[in-house]
Amino acid sequence: MRKNLLAHTFLTPGRISALLALLLAASPLYSAVRPAFADVAVGTSAGDFLGFEIGASSAGLAGANTSVASGASSQFWNPSLLATMTRPQASMMHATWLGNLQYEWVGYARPLGSQKGVGSASVAYFHMPSISGVDEFDNPTGDFHVYDMALTLGYARPVMKGLMLGANGKFIRQTLATVSGTGGAVDLGAAATIAGATLGATVQNLGPDLSLGGGKYSLPQVTRFGVSHPFFTERLLLAADYTMPKTYYNDVRVGAEIRPNPILALRVGYRRVAGTSDDPSTGLSFGLGAHYGPMNLDYAMTPDNGFADIHRLSFGYTFGAEGRPEPKAPEPRKQPARPPTTKQPPVIASAPTAKKADAAPEPKPPTVAKPSAVPASPAPAVAEAPKSSAPAPAQPKSSGPDQYEVVLGSYETESSAQSELKALRILGFSLKDATITQIPGAGYQLTLARLNSKKSADELAASLVALSFAPRVEIARR
């Protein structure tokens, strides 16, 4: 490929150096700057830019992200993790390396409706400033451009409780001056939640060879396995990955994210490439995140052992999200025991006690004596007697018509359910009787309303579906 390019541009030695730097940069796993070993096919693939890791939050964890849901950027790491999303999100990332090499990524993911899964789309663009070409006499022949691009469409959905599947389809385009190639690839991913931990697996860049400059080159296939687990009510997240690239040594990654408060996230990770002790990508990475309301801003720096640090900056916006609530703010909402008329029951409650002493007619005079100041008080006392049957509706209700609950869930933590409830109130839903219930072994369930009419329950559910929530209508338990 380089020989074909030189035949068209007659690059000077200085420009050849710049081009070689580009070719090194085109492999985000730094395959070209790694030592070449006989048992590893280093630098034999095309489309190495497909391995450039997306998202500053994931880079802060050293790429231990195969089991960590991270919004729209999950499309890159494990498309099945998109199935955890309940609201649309747009995300973008900018990365710089070796001064003038730039990587841009823009993605969008959106729930398609109740039980319909989540769709996603993204564009990746790897580029550098144009390079001036010259002929054999060092006369300018014009500028040429170098860039790589990929358009990715993805889909994910839960197939059963605790299990999610996802897939991506990619259109790939590489251009190096007059040499270009086009191809396609597929990613497959799966994730499962077991005992609070998330397990993830994905295979990336499955597809036919890419033709470039008259030659054929395989795509940079990668297989990843990961596990993660939150601790201390999600204030600490630990994650680990094992990655097996087709054209280089396997590596192990571990990462930790600490949230000292709901807004700030601190990240650290470590990556170790097996088979060699001097790989430039072995080492620590660091990250910082600020998440407030619908917006999140993340930064990460990956040291490169003196070769060239990589800086990533990413931004995300979640549509319909809100600020994180105080941990115990919604607690009082659990106590609407429906006693707006609490002053009536005490009077009614005294009537049954009088009835229990029915055998002795003497207790009745005291009750009449109390309202003796009012001439017509005996009549109300008689009128109260029918009201004394009001407490008994608890038993007749069981034989009455069905009531219907509109339910959202399940949530891993009570705070996440409270956050969802607050979002709905901000969106204008009047949910004064909403309750949060812990379901043994299944997290928390958010019951939004209990209605006498199934039509009303269905209408409320339909308005939630229109905002990308996934409600269900159930017959209320008595």
Tab-separated table of C-alpha atoms in Angstrom:
chain	number	residue	atom	x	y	z
A	1	MET	CA	0.000	0.000	0.000
A	2	ARG	CA	2.833	2.453	0.824
A	3	LYS	CA	4.621	1.602	-2.461
A	4	ASN	CA	1.497	2.419	-4.447
A	5	LEU	CA	1.185	5.714	-2.628
A	6	LEU	CA	4.815	6.724	-3.242
A	7	ALA	CA	4.400	6.070	-6.970
A	8	HIS	CA	1.715	8.749	-7.078
A	9	THR	CA	3.180	11.385	-4.764
A	10	PHE	CA	7.005	11.082	-4.732
A	11	LEU	CA	7.150	11.989	-1.073
A	12	THR	CA	10.307	13.467	0.372
A	13	PRO	CA	11.993	11.671	3.302
A	14	GLY	CA	10.487	14.188	5.709
A	15	ARG	CA	7.006	13.574	4.367
A	16	ILE	CA	7.595	9.842	4.371
A	17	SER	CA	8.310	10.151	8.103
A	18	ALA	CA	5.051	12.019	8.558
A	19	LEU	CA	3.185	9.341	6.630
A	20	LEU	CA	4.784	6.571	8.654
A	21	ALA	CA	3.703	8.389	11.794
A	22	LEU	CA	0.183	8.328	10.414
A	23	LEU	CA	0.394	4.622	9.675
A	24	LEU	CA	1.549	4.043	13.239
A	25	ALA	CA	-1.295	6.158	14.503
A	26	ALA	CA	-3.826	4.335	12.376
A	27	SER	CA	-3.496	1.433	14.789
A	28	PRO	CA	-4.931	2.616	18.102
A	29	LEU	CA	-3.490	-0.460	19.730
A	30	TYR	CA	-0.067	0.812	18.592
A	31	SER	CA	0.676	-2.378	16.685
A	32	ALA	CA	3.263	-0.657	14.498
A	33	VAL	CA	5.342	0.636	17.390
A	34	ARG	CA	5.297	-2.645	19.231
A	35	PRO	CA	8.145	-5.102	18.864
A	36	ALA	CA	7.520	-7.594	16.049
A	37	PHE	CA	7.514	-11.212	17.170
A	38	ALA	CA	7.401	-14.215	14.903
A	39	ASP	CA	4.323	-15.697	16.572
A	40	VAL	CA	2.206	-12.533	16.359
A	41	ALA	CA	0.805	-11.082	13.120
A	42	VAL	CA	1.503	-7.439	13.961
A	43	GLY	CA	0.339	-4.813	11.462
A	44	THR	CA	-1.251	-7.287	9.034
A	45	SER	CA	-4.802	-5.955	9.289
A	46	ALA	CA	-6.641	-3.030	7.710
A	47	GLY	CA	-9.102	-0.768	9.466
A	48	ASP	CA	-7.100	-0.671	12.693
A	49	PHE	CA	-8.819	2.615	13.550
A	50	LEU	CA	-11.857	0.457	14.400
A	51	GLY	CA	-10.014	-0.508	17.579
A	52	PHE	CA	-9.682	3.064	18.837
A	53	GLU	CA	-11.549	2.877	22.119
A	54	ILE	CA	-14.614	5.077	22.525
A	55	GLY	CA	-15.546	7.197	25.530
A	56	ALA	CA	-13.407	9.042	28.040
A	57	SER	CA	-15.183	7.323	30.941
A	58	SER	CA	-14.197	3.880	29.627
A	59	ALA	CA	-10.627	5.016	28.906
A	60	GLY	CA	-10.322	6.064	32.553
A	61	LEU	CA	-11.033	2.421	33.451
A	62	ALA	CA	-8.233	1.285	31.065
A	63	GLY	CA	-10.898	-0.114	28.735
A	64	ALA	CA	-12.309	-2.606	31.259
A	65	ASN	CA	-15.728	-1.835	29.843
A	66	THR	CA	-17.156	-4.993	28.268
A	67	SER	CA	-19.630	-5.355	31.153
A	68	VAL	CA	-20.055	-1.680	32.126
A	69	ALA	CA	-23.073	0.128	30.688
A	70	SER	CA	-21.967	3.590	29.571
A	71	GLY	CA	-24.850	5.028	27.548
A	72	ALA	CA	-24.579	5.445	23.793
A	73	SER	CA	-20.865	4.541	23.783
A	74	SER	CA	-21.851	1.016	24.866
A	75	GLN	CA	-22.392	0.429	21.146
A	76	PHE	CA	-18.608	0.175	20.768
A	77	TRP	CA	-17.795	-1.907	23.854
A	78	ASN	CA	-20.713	-4.331	23.923
A	79	PRO	CA	-23.856	-3.544	21.917
A	80	SER	CA	-26.030	-5.663	24.222
A	81	LEU	CA	-25.484	-3.173	27.080
A	82	LEU	CA	-27.624	-0.642	25.194
A	83	ALA	CA	-30.638	-2.695	26.328
A	84	THR	CA	-30.273	-1.136	29.815
A	85	MET	CA	-31.128	2.336	28.489
A	86	THR	CA	-34.544	3.816	29.362
A	87	ARG	CA	-34.105	7.234	27.707
A	88	PRO	CA	-32.507	8.509	24.495
A	89	GLN	CA	-28.899	9.724	24.697
A	90	ALA	CA	-26.537	11.553	22.359
A	91	SER	CA	-22.786	11.308	22.953
A	92	MET	CA	-19.618	12.561	21.290
A	93	MET	CA	-15.869	12.160	21.824
A	94	HIS	CA	-12.750	13.996	20.655
A	95	ALA	CA	-9.263	12.505	21.027
A	96	THR	CA	-5.797	13.778	20.104
A	97	TRP	CA	-2.556	11.887	19.652
A	98	LEU	CA	0.904	12.860	18.397
A	99	GLY	CA	-0.157	16.477	18.180
A	100	ASN	CA	-2.080	16.600	14.902
A	101	LEU	CA	-3.831	13.226	14.738
A	102	GLN	CA	-7.528	13.554	15.539
A	103	TYR	CA	-10.293	11.068	16.266
A	104	GLU	CA	-13.963	12.115	16.338
A	105	TRP	CA	-16.920	9.971	17.343
A	106	VAL	CA	-20.618	10.883	17.494
A	107	GLY	CA	-23.314	8.433	18.591
A	108	TYR	CA	-27.017	8.314	19.409
A	109	ALA	CA	-29.096	5.589	21.062
A	110	ARG	CA	-32.843	5.490	21.661
A	111	PRO	CA	-35.304	3.030	23.223
A	112	LEU	CA	-37.764	2.003	20.521
A	113	GLY	CA	-40.689	1.372	22.894
A	114	SER	CA	-41.871	-1.185	25.399
A	115	GLN	CA	-40.323	-4.597	24.666
A	116	LYS	CA	-38.950	-3.342	21.322
A	117	GLY	CA	-35.331	-2.923	22.314
A	118	VAL	CA	-32.886	-0.058	21.748
A	119	GLY	CA	-31.513	1.208	18.443
A	120	SER	CA	-28.234	3.083	17.950
A	121	ALA	CA	-26.193	4.842	15.276
A	122	SER	CA	-22.679	6.325	15.276
A	123	VAL	CA	-20.024	7.807	13.009
A	124	ALA	CA	-16.281	7.453	13.667
A	125	TYR	CA	-13.783	9.668	11.810
A	126	PHE	CA	-9.991	9.347	12.120
A	127	HIS	CA	-8.012	12.034	10.274
A	128	MET	CA	-4.975	14.300	10.113
A	129	PRO	CA	-4.132	17.561	8.295
A	130	SER	CA	-3.565	17.278	4.555
A	131	ILE	CA	-0.065	16.352	3.341
A	132	SER	CA	1.689	18.087	0.409
A	133	GLY	CA	2.895	15.816	-2.395
A	134	VAL	CA	5.909	16.486	-4.657
A	135	ASP	CA	7.396	14.933	-7.775
A	136	GLU	CA	10.907	13.522	-8.204
A	137	PHE	CA	12.261	17.058	-8.642
A	138	ASP	CA	10.631	18.235	-5.426
A	139	ASN	CA	8.010	20.255	-7.295
A	140	PRO	CA	4.632	20.463	-5.507
A	141	THR	CA	1.945	18.206	-6.946
A	142	GLY	CA	-0.854	19.222	-4.619
A	143	ASP	CA	-2.180	18.163	-1.260
A	144	PHE	CA	-3.661	14.784	-0.501
A	145	HIS	CA	-5.853	13.659	2.378
A	146	VAL	CA	-5.758	10.731	4.733
A	147	TYR	CA	-8.794	9.622	6.705
A	148	ASP	CA	-10.675	6.584	7.980
A	149	MET	CA	-14.418	6.493	8.579
A	150	ALA	CA	-16.988	4.012	9.891
A	151	LEU	CA	-20.775	4.241	10.063
A	152	THR	CA	-22.279	1.846	12.628
A	153	LEU	CA	-25.912	0.857	13.225
A	154	GLY	CA	-26.791	-1.229	16.277
A	155	TYR	CA	-29.695	-2.942	18.015
A	156	ALA	CA	-30.058	-4.486	21.478
A	157	ARG	CA	-32.845	-5.963	23.573
A	158	PRO	CA	-33.382	-8.122	26.674
A	159	VAL	CA	-34.347	-11.656	25.653
A	160	MET	CA	-35.176	-12.888	29.155
A	161	LYS	CA	-34.777	-11.682	32.722
A	162	GLY	CA	-31.123	-10.832	33.314
A	163	LEU	CA	-29.954	-11.609	29.750
A	164	MET	CA	-29.392	-9.095	26.911
A	165	LEU	CA	-28.196	-9.536	23.334
A	166	GLY	CA	-27.025	-6.972	20.786
A	167	ALA	CA	-25.381	-6.580	17.375
A	168	ASN	CA	-23.799	-3.883	15.179
A	169	GLY	CA	-23.414	-3.549	11.433
A	170	LYS	CA	-20.566	-1.368	10.101
A	171	PHE	CA	-19.759	0.355	6.820
A	172	ILE	CA	-15.994	1.047	6.622
A	173	ARG	CA	-14.088	3.467	4.380
A	174	GLN	CA	-10.314	4.031	4.346
A	175	THR	CA	-8.598	6.646	2.168
A	176	LEU	CA	-4.835	7.215	1.889
A	177	ALA	CA	-4.205	9.706	-0.945
A	178	THR	CA	-5.186	7.825	-4.125
A	179	VAL	CA	-5.530	4.481	-2.346
A	180	SER	CA	-8.895	3.667	-0.804
A	181	GLY	CA	-10.951	0.705	0.293
A	182	THR	CA	-14.510	-0.014	1.381
A	183	GLY	CA	-15.861	-2.898	3.415
A	184	GLY	CA	-18.286	-4.056	6.086
A	185	ALA	CA	-18.160	-5.759	9.483
A	186	VAL	CA	-20.394	-7.048	12.267
A	187	ASP	CA	-20.123	-6.964	16.078
A	188	LEU	CA	-21.971	-9.417	18.359
A	189	GLY	CA	-22.453	-8.946	22.105
A	190	ALA	CA	-24.146	-10.484	25.136
A	191	ALA	CA	-24.500	-9.479	28.789
A	192	ALA	CA	-26.030	-11.171	31.833
A	193	THR	CA	-26.721	-10.013	35.383
A	194	ILE	CA	-26.076	-12.605	38.081
A	195	ALA	CA	-26.140	-11.916	41.845
A	196	GLY	CA	-25.569	-8.185	41.341
A	197	ALA	CA	-22.606	-8.674	38.976
A	198	THR	CA	-22.716	-8.068	35.218
A	199	LEU	CA	-20.935	-10.443	32.834
A	200	GLY	CA	-20.251	-9.366	29.262
A	201	ALA	CA	-18.804	-10.894	26.087
A	202	THR	CA	-18.383	-9.499	22.590
A	203	VAL	CA	-16.735	-10.308	19.261
A	204	GLN	CA	-15.883	-7.290	17.116
A	205	ASN	CA	-15.118	-6.676	13.441
A	206	LEU	CA	-16.274	-9.945	11.922
A	207	GLY	CA	-16.248	-9.569	8.156
A	208	PRO	CA	-14.474	-10.148	4.834
A	209	ASP	CA	-11.013	-8.828	4.037
A	210	LEU	CA	-10.666	-5.183	3.009
A	211	SER	CA	-9.080	-4.431	-0.396
A	212	LEU	CA	-6.452	-1.651	-0.307
A	213	GLY	CA	-4.031	-0.742	-3.091
A	214	GLY	CA	-4.445	-4.036	-4.900
A	215	GLY	CA	-3.946	-6.144	-1.751
A	216	LYS	CA	-6.365	-7.721	0.708
A	217	TYR	CA	-6.109	-7.209	4.443
A	218	SER	CA	-8.086	-8.819	7.238
A	219	LEU	CA	-10.051	-6.722	9.724
A	220	PRO	CA	-8.788	-6.304	13.315
A	221	GLN	CA	-10.993	-8.892	15.005
A	222	VAL	CA	-11.154	-8.722	18.804
A	223	THR	CA	-12.835	-10.939	21.399
A	224	ARG	CA	-13.558	-9.480	24.846
A	225	PHE	CA	-14.802	-10.884	28.159
A	226	GLY	CA	-15.621	-8.724	31.172
A	227	VAL	CA	-17.157	-8.661	34.629
A	228	SER	CA	-18.150	-5.735	36.871
A	229	HIS	CA	-19.859	-5.236	40.226
A	230	PRO	CA	-21.021	-2.114	42.108
A	231	PHE	CA	-20.471	-1.766	45.865
A	232	PHE	CA	-21.582	0.601	48.638
A	233	THR	CA	-24.863	1.589	46.932
A	234	GLU	CA	-23.089	2.174	43.619
A	235	ARG	CA	-20.476	4.549	45.046
A	236	LEU	CA	-17.738	2.125	43.970
A	237	LEU	CA	-17.573	0.146	40.725
A	238	LEU	CA	-14.937	-2.509	40.066
A	239	ALA	CA	-14.443	-3.968	36.575
A	240	ALA	CA	-12.077	-6.379	34.836
A	241	ASP	CA	-11.648	-7.409	31.178
A	242	TYR	CA	-9.698	-10.008	29.233
A	243	THR	CA	-9.115	-8.999	25.599
A	244	MET	CA	-7.925	-11.254	22.764
A	245	PRO	CA	-7.009	-9.319	19.569
A	246	LYS	CA	-6.410	-11.394	16.467
A	247	THR	CA	-3.229	-9.536	15.496
A	248	TYR	CA	-1.490	-9.066	18.827
A	249	TYR	CA	-0.979	-10.401	22.327
A	250	ASN	CA	-3.878	-10.777	24.750
A	251	ASP	CA	-4.189	-8.267	27.572
A	252	VAL	CA	-5.791	-7.912	31.002
A	253	ARG	CA	-7.473	-4.710	32.174
A	254	VAL	CA	-8.799	-3.691	35.568
A	255	GLY	CA	-10.521	-0.466	36.545
A	256	ALA	CA	-12.256	1.272	39.440
A	257	GLU	CA	-14.700	4.172	39.549
A	258	ILE	CA	-15.364	6.048	42.790
A	259	ARG	CA	-18.290	8.459	43.233
A	260	PRO	CA	-17.662	10.621	46.317
A	261	ASN	CA	-20.935	12.426	45.513
A	262	PRO	CA	-23.672	12.103	42.861
A	263	ILE	CA	-21.967	14.600	40.532
A	264	LEU	CA	-18.260	13.671	40.581
A	265	ALA	CA	-16.642	10.442	39.352
A	266	LEU	CA	-12.966	9.529	39.754
A	267	ARG	CA	-11.505	6.693	37.686
A	268	VAL	CA	-8.284	4.736	37.534
A	269	GLY	CA	-7.322	1.691	35.492
A	270	TYR	CA	-4.403	-0.552	34.608
A	271	ARG	CA	-3.741	-2.496	31.428
A	272	ARG	CA	-1.150	-5.267	31.095
A	273	VAL	CA	-0.230	-6.679	27.678
A	274	ALA	CA	0.983	-10.273	27.886
A	275	GLY	CA	3.953	-11.628	25.937
A	276	THR	CA	6.153	-8.522	26.105
A	277	SER	CA	7.467	-6.314	28.893
A	278	ASP	CA	7.926	-3.079	26.923
A	279	ASP	CA	4.594	-2.592	25.193
A	280	PRO	CA	3.782	1.161	25.244
A	281	SER	CA	0.120	0.526	26.065
A	282	THR	CA	0.928	-1.317	29.300
A	283	GLY	CA	0.347	1.011	32.220
A	284	LEU	CA	-2.084	3.159	34.159
A	285	SER	CA	-4.877	5.385	32.937
A	286	PHE	CA	-6.753	8.120	34.758
A	287	GLY	CA	-10.137	9.730	34.330
A	288	LEU	CA	-12.484	12.333	35.741
A	289	GLY	CA	-16.221	12.750	35.175
A	290	ALA	CA	-18.764	15.437	36.038
A	291	HIS	CA	-22.408	14.364	35.725
A	292	TYR	CA	-25.215	16.783	36.454
A	293	GLY	CA	-28.808	16.442	35.371
A	294	PRO	CA	-29.004	15.335	31.735
A	295	MET	CA	-25.373	16.217	30.977
A	296	ASN	CA	-22.132	14.375	31.586
A	297	LEU	CA	-18.607	15.494	30.736
A	298	ASP	CA	-15.674	13.053	30.961
A	299	TYR	CA	-11.923	13.321	30.482
A	300	ALA	CA	-9.249	10.614	30.408
A	301	MET	CA	-5.511	10.489	29.896
A	302	THR	CA	-3.758	7.276	28.915
A	303	PRO	CA	0.022	7.428	29.454
A	304	ASP	CA	2.093	5.700	26.817
A	305	ASN	CA	5.409	4.985	28.512
A	306	GLY	CA	7.171	7.970	26.960
A	307	PHE	CA	5.818	7.450	23.429
A	308	ALA	CA	2.734	9.716	23.302
A	309	ASP	CA	-0.033	10.198	25.830
A	310	ILE	CA	-3.592	10.013	24.507
A	311	HIS	CA	-6.142	12.557	25.727
A	312	ARG	CA	-9.864	11.903	25.358
A	313	LEU	CA	-12.760	14.271	26.044
A	314	SER	CA	-16.359	13.094	25.719
A	315	PHE	CA	-19.754	14.689	26.257
A	316	GLY	CA	-23.164	13.091	26.678
A	317	TYR	CA	-26.720	14.387	26.908
A	318	THR	CA	-29.599	12.204	28.102
A	319	PHE	CA	-33.010	13.368	26.937
A	320	GLY	CA	-35.594	13.456	29.716
A	321	ALA	CA	-33.033	12.978	32.513
A	322	GLU	CA	-32.848	15.082	35.641
A	323	GLY	CA	-30.548	15.913	38.527
A	324	ARG	CA	-29.789	13.106	40.940
A	325	PRO	CA	-32.110	13.207	43.974
A	326	GLU	CA	-31.069	13.309	47.577
A	327	PRO	CA	-30.864	9.728	48.830
A	328	LYS	CA	-33.754	9.976	51.292
A	329	ALA	CA	-35.807	12.794	49.877
A	330	PRO	CA	-38.551	10.625	48.356
A	331	GLU	CA	-38.919	8.518	51.534
A	332	PRO	CA	-41.813	10.578	52.928
A	333	ARG	CA	-43.776	9.893	49.734
A	334	LYS	CA	-44.138	6.316	50.834
A	335	GLN	CA	-46.395	7.428	53.659
A	336	PRO	CA	-49.491	8.664	51.843
A	337	ALA	CA	-51.716	6.252	53.800
A	338	ARG	CA	-54.672	8.035	52.193
A	339	PRO	CA	-55.880	9.661	55.371
A	340	PRO	CA	-56.877	13.097	54.062
A	341	THR	CA	-60.050	12.798	56.208
A	342	THR	CA	-58.367	11.495	59.329
A	343	LYS	CA	-60.627	13.587	61.507
A	344	GLN	CA	-63.750	11.649	60.529
A	345	PRO	CA	-62.518	8.125	61.404
A	346	PRO	CA	-61.955	8.944	65.111
A	347	VAL	CA	-65.668	9.834	65.390
A	348	ILE	CA	-66.573	6.737	63.396
A	349	ALA	CA	-64.222	4.639	65.475
A	350	SER	CA	-65.986	5.656	68.660
A	351	ALA	CA	-69.317	4.468	67.235
A	352	PRO	CA	-68.295	0.799	66.967
A	353	THR	CA	-66.993	0.804	70.529
A	354	ALA	CA	-70.416	2.007	71.607
A	355	LYS	CA	-71.951	-0.783	69.574
A	356	LYS	CA	-69.817	-3.403	71.282
A	357	ALA	CA	-71.430	-2.393	74.539
A	358	ASP	CA	-74.789	-2.898	72.872
A	359	ALA	CA	-75.905	-5.292	75.577
A	360	ALA	CA	-75.667	-2.533	78.175
A	361	PRO	CA	-77.824	0.409	77.168
A	362	GLU	CA	-76.125	2.642	79.781
A	363	PRO	CA	-73.112	3.610	77.545
A	364	LYS	CA	-75.389	5.261	74.972
A	365	PRO	CA	-76.485	8.146	77.241
A	366	PRO	CA	-72.867	9.404	77.596
A	367	THR	CA	-72.507	9.692	73.841
A	368	VAL	CA	-75.771	11.589	73.693
A	369	ALA	CA	-74.743	13.671	76.675
A	370	LYS	CA	-71.605	14.941	74.960
A	371	PRO	CA	-73.387	16.845	72.222
A	372	SER	CA	-76.183	17.908	74.663
A	373	ALA	CA	-75.290	21.541	74.011
A	374	VAL	CA	-76.744	21.106	70.538
A	375	PRO	CA	-80.470	20.407	70.555
A	376	ALA	CA	-80.487	18.211	67.440
A	377	SER	CA	-77.435	16.142	68.418
A	378	PRO	CA	-79.294	12.832	68.943
A	379	ALA	CA	-80.261	12.833	65.260
A	380	PRO	CA	-76.634	13.155	64.075
A	381	ALA	CA	-75.716	10.386	66.482
A	382	VAL	CA	-78.194	8.165	64.692
A	383	ALA	CA	-76.854	9.460	61.366
A	384	GLU	CA	-73.352	8.555	62.464
A	385	ALA	CA	-74.365	4.957	62.930
A	386	PRO	CA	-74.588	4.290	59.190
A	387	LYS	CA	-71.250	6.052	58.798
A	388	SER	CA	-69.807	3.542	61.235
A	389	SER	CA	-70.084	1.071	58.394
A	390	ALA	CA	-67.506	3.189	56.460
A	391	PRO	CA	-64.457	1.443	57.983
A	392	ALA	CA	-65.838	-1.839	56.767
A	393	PRO	CA	-65.288	-1.026	53.037
A	394	ALA	CA	-61.933	-2.787	53.412
A	395	GLN	CA	-63.774	-6.108	53.273
A	396	PRO	CA	-66.356	-5.287	50.577
A	397	LYS	CA	-63.528	-3.967	48.331
A	398	SER	CA	-62.081	-7.429	48.027
A	399	SER	CA	-65.224	-8.544	46.268
A	400	GLY	CA	-65.589	-5.331	44.212
A	401	PRO	CA	-64.324	-4.610	40.686
A	402	ASP	CA	-60.626	-5.010	39.853
A	403	GLN	CA	-58.188	-2.141	40.262
A	404	TYR	CA	-55.204	-1.666	37.968
A	405	GLU	CA	-51.629	-0.625	38.753
A	406	VAL	CA	-49.248	1.104	36.334
A	407	VAL	CA	-45.787	-0.252	37.148
A	408	LEU	CA	-42.191	0.553	36.141
A	409	GLY	CA	-39.285	-1.683	37.079
A	410	SER	CA	-37.287	-3.375	38.103
A	411	TYR	CA	-34.470	-1.221	39.512
A	412	GLU	CA	-31.275	-2.468	41.087
A	413	THR	CA	-31.320	0.164	43.841
A	414	GLU	CA	-33.960	2.191	45.616
A	415	SER	CA	-32.154	5.412	44.665
A	416	SER	CA	-32.470	4.620	40.942
A	417	ALA	CA	-36.217	4.069	41.374
A	418	GLN	CA	-36.478	7.360	43.266
A	419	SER	CA	-34.586	9.092	40.448
A	420	GLU	CA	-37.043	7.730	37.877
A	421	LEU	CA	-39.994	8.917	40.001
A	422	LYS	CA	-38.545	12.395	40.262
A	423	ALA	CA	-38.020	12.502	36.483
A	424	LEU	CA	-41.679	11.679	35.914
A	425	ARG	CA	-42.807	14.422	38.270
A	426	ILE	CA	-40.552	16.915	36.462
A	427	LEU	CA	-42.169	15.820	33.194
A	428	GLY	CA	-45.558	16.844	34.637
A	429	PHE	CA	-47.033	13.538	35.835
A	430	SER	CA	-49.136	13.818	39.012
A	431	LEU	CA	-48.116	10.706	40.946
A	432	LYS	CA	-49.030	11.525	44.543
A	433	ASP	CA	-49.771	7.877	45.392
A	434	ALA	CA	-46.622	6.389	43.817
A	435	THR	CA	-44.809	3.797	45.918
A	436	ILE	CA	-41.475	2.004	45.725
A	437	THR	CA	-41.506	-1.665	46.726
A	438	GLN	CA	-38.609	-4.040	47.190
A	439	ILE	CA	-39.095	-7.329	45.329
A	440	PRO	CA	-36.995	-10.119	46.911
A	441	GLY	CA	-34.294	-11.167	44.478
A	442	ALA	CA	-35.464	-8.733	41.796
A	443	GLY	CA	-34.535	-5.249	43.042
A	444	TYR	CA	-37.151	-2.531	43.378
A	445	GLN	CA	-40.471	-1.871	41.632
A	446	LEU	CA	-42.031	1.555	41.091
A	447	THR	CA	-45.843	1.582	41.246
A	448	LEU	CA	-47.008	4.877	39.743
A	449	ALA	CA	-50.761	4.729	40.284
A	450	ARG	CA	-53.683	2.481	41.231
A	451	LEU	CA	-56.750	3.126	39.086
A	452	ASN	CA	-60.292	1.707	39.016
A	453	SER	CA	-60.479	1.805	35.216
A	454	LYS	CA	-58.257	-0.281	32.943
A	455	LYS	CA	-58.818	2.316	30.221
A	456	SER	CA	-57.343	5.025	32.461
A	457	ALA	CA	-54.400	2.779	33.323
A	458	ASP	CA	-53.785	2.049	29.624
A	459	GLU	CA	-53.917	5.762	28.797
A	460	LEU	CA	-51.327	6.555	31.474
A	461	ALA	CA	-49.105	3.727	30.204
A	462	ALA	CA	-49.432	4.986	26.605
A	463	SER	CA	-48.323	8.487	27.606
A	464	LEU	CA	-45.257	6.962	29.299
A	465	VAL	CA	-44.419	4.843	26.248
A	466	ALA	CA	-44.486	8.012	24.134
A	467	LEU	CA	-41.641	9.316	26.324
A	468	SER	CA	-39.597	6.103	25.867
A	469	PHE	CA	-40.489	4.579	29.253
A	470	ALA	CA	-41.481	0.915	29.486
A	471	PRO	CA	-44.526	0.657	31.793
A	472	ARG	CA	-46.816	-2.317	32.327
A	473	VAL	CA	-50.400	-2.518	33.564
A	474	GLU	CA	-51.189	-5.154	36.202
A	475	ILE	CA	-54.251	-6.112	38.212
A	476	ALA	CA	-53.696	-4.696	41.687
A	477	ARG	CA	-53.076	-7.176	44.460
A	478	ARG	CA	-55.529	-6.842	47.346
